[in-house]
Short mmCIF file of C-alpha atoms in Angstrom, two decimals:
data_model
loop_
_atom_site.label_atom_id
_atom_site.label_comp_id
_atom_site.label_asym_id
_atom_site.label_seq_id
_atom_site.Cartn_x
_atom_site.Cartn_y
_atom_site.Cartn_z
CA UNK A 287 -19.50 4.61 8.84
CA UNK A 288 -19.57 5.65 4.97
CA UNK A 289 -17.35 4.21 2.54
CA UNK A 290 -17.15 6.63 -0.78
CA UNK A 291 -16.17 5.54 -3.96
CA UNK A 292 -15.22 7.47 -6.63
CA UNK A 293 -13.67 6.13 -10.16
CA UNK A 294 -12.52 8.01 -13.49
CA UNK A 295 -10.52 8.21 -16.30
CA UNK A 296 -7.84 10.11 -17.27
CA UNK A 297 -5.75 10.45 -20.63
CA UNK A 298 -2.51 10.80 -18.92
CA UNK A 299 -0.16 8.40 -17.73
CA UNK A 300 0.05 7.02 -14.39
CA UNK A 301 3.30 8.81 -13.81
CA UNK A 302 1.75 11.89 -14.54
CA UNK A 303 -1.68 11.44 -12.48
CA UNK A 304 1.02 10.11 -9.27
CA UNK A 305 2.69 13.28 -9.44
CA UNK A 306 0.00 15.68 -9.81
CA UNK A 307 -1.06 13.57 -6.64
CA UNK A 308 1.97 13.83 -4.90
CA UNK A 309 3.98 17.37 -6.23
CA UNK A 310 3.58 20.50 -3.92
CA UNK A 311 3.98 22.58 -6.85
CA UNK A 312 1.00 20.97 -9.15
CA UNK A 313 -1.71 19.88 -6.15
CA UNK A 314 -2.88 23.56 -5.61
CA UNK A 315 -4.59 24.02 -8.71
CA UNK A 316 -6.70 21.41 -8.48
CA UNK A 317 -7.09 21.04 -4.55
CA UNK A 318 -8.56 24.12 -3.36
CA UNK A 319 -5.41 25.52 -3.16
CA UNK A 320 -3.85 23.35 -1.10
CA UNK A 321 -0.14 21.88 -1.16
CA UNK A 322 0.31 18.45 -1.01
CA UNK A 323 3.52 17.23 1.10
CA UNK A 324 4.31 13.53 0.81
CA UNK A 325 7.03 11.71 1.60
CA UNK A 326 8.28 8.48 -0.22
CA UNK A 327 7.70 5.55 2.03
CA UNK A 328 4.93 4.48 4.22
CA UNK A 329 5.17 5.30 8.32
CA UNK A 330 5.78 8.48 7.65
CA UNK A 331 3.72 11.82 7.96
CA UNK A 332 2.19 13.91 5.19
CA UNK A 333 0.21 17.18 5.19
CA UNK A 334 -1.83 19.56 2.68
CA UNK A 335 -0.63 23.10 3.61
CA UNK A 336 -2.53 26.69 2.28
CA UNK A 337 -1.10 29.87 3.44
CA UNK A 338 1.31 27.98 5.48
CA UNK A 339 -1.37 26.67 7.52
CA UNK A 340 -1.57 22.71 7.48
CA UNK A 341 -5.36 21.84 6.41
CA UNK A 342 -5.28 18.00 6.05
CA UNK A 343 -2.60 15.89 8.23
CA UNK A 344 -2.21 12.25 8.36
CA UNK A 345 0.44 8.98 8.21
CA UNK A 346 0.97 7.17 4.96
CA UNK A 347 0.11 3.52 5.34
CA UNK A 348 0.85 2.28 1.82
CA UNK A 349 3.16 4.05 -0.87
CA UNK A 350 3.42 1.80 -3.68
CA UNK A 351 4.64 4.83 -6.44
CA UNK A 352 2.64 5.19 -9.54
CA UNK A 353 0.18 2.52 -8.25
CA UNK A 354 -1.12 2.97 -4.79
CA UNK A 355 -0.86 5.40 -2.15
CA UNK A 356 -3.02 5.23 1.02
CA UNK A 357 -3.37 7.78 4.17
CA UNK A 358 -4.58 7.91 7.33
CA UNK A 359 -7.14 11.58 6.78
CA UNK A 360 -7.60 14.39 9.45
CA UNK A 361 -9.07 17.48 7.99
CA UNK A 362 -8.79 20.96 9.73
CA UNK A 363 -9.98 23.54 7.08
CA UNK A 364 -13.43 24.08 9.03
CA UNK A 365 -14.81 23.36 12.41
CA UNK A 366 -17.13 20.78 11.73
CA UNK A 367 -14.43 18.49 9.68
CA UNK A 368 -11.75 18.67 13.12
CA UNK A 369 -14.75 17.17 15.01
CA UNK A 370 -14.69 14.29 12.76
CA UNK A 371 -12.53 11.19 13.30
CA UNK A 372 -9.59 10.02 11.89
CA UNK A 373 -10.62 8.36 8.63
CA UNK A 374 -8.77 6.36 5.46
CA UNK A 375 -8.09 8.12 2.03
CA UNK A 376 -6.63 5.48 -0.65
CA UNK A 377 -5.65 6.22 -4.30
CA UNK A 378 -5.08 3.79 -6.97
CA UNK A 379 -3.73 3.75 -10.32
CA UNK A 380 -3.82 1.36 -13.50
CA UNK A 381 -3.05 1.98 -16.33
CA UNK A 382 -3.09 -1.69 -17.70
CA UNK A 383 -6.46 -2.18 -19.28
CA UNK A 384 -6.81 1.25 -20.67
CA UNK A 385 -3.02 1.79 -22.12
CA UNK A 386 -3.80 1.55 -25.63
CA UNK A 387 -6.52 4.58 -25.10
CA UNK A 388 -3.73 6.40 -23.21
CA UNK A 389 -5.61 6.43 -20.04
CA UNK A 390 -4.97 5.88 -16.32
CA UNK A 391 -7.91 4.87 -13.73
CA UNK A 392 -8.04 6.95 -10.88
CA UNK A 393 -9.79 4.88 -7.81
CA UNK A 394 -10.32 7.19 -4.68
CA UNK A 395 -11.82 5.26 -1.69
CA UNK A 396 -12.70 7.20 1.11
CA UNK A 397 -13.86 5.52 4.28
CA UNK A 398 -14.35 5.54 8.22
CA UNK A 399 -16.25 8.56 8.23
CA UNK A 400 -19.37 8.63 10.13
CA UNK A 401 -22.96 9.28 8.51
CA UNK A 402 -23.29 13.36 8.37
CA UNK A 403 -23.78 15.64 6.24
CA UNK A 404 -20.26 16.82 6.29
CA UNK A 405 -19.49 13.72 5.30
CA UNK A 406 -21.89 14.22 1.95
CA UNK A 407 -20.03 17.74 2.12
CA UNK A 408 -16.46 15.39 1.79
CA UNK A 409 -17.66 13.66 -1.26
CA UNK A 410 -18.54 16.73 -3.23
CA UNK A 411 -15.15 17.98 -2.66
CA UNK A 412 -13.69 14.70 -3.50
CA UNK A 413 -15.45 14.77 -6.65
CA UNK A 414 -14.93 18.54 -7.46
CA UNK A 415 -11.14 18.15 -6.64
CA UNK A 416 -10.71 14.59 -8.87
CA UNK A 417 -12.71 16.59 -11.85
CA UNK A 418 -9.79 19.67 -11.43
CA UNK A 419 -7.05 16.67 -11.67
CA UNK A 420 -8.51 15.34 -14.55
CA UNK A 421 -9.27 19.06 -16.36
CA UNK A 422 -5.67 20.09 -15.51
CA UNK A 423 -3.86 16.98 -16.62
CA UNK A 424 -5.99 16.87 -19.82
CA UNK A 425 -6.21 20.49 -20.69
CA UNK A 426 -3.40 22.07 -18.76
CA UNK A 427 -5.67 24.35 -17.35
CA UNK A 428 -7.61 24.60 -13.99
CA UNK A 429 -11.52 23.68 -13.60
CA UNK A 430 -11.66 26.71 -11.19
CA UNK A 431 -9.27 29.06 -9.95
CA UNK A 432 -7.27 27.93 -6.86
CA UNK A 433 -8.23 30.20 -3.82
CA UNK A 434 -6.19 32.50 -2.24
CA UNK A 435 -5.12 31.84 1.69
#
């Protein structure tokens, strides 16, 4: 099983980065166009919708807000991510060491996904979609346009 790892920095604060993480309204332009749907505990079911179709399903299994906020992953958007297992998608926050810069650190760990080159294929999108976030919350503009569904 891989384990990615990605980490950055971004001049907003935490607040901010949580709910570009966490708002429907703000997660499609950096997420391939996808709307995130969260709710505010753990236990409880969350989804990433496009065109009213649900692309990314999953439980919440830690919601600590503004820090942490961990999920259970099952993609859907293409045939060869449904054949993949249920994996673990955790975010984390701090904005401790870098608050004088006016800077949050974004953690992303991504693991229980087999070896595969959709796998490799995950990682590029985690890195493409974690360079929008940044862009947008620094420039208040997209990287790249959001799709259409």
């Amino acid at each position: 099983m891989s384990t990615q790892k990605i980490q950055l920095a971004i001049k907003a604060p935490a607040g901010e980065v949580w709910r570009a993480l966490t708002d429907p309204a703000i997660s499609p332009a950096y997420y391939y166009g996808f709307e995130a749907r969260f709710p505010t505990s753990a236990g409880e079911p969350y989804s990433y919708v496009m065109g009213g179709r649900e692309v990314i399903s999953g439980t919440v299994t830690d919601y600590v807000e503004g820090e942490r906020l961990g999920m259970t992953f099952r993609g859907s958007w293409a045939p060869d991510v449904a054949e993949l297992p249920e994996s673990r998608v955790t975010y984390v926050l701090s904005d401790t060491a870098m608050a004088v810069l006016g800077l949050t650190q974004l953690t992303l760990t991504h693991d229980g996904l087999p070896e595969s080159t959709t796998a490799d294929d995950i990682e590029r999108g985690w890195v493409l979609i974690l360079s929008g976030l940044k862009t947008l919350l620094e420039t208040s503009a997209p990287l790249v346009p959001a799709p259409t569904a």
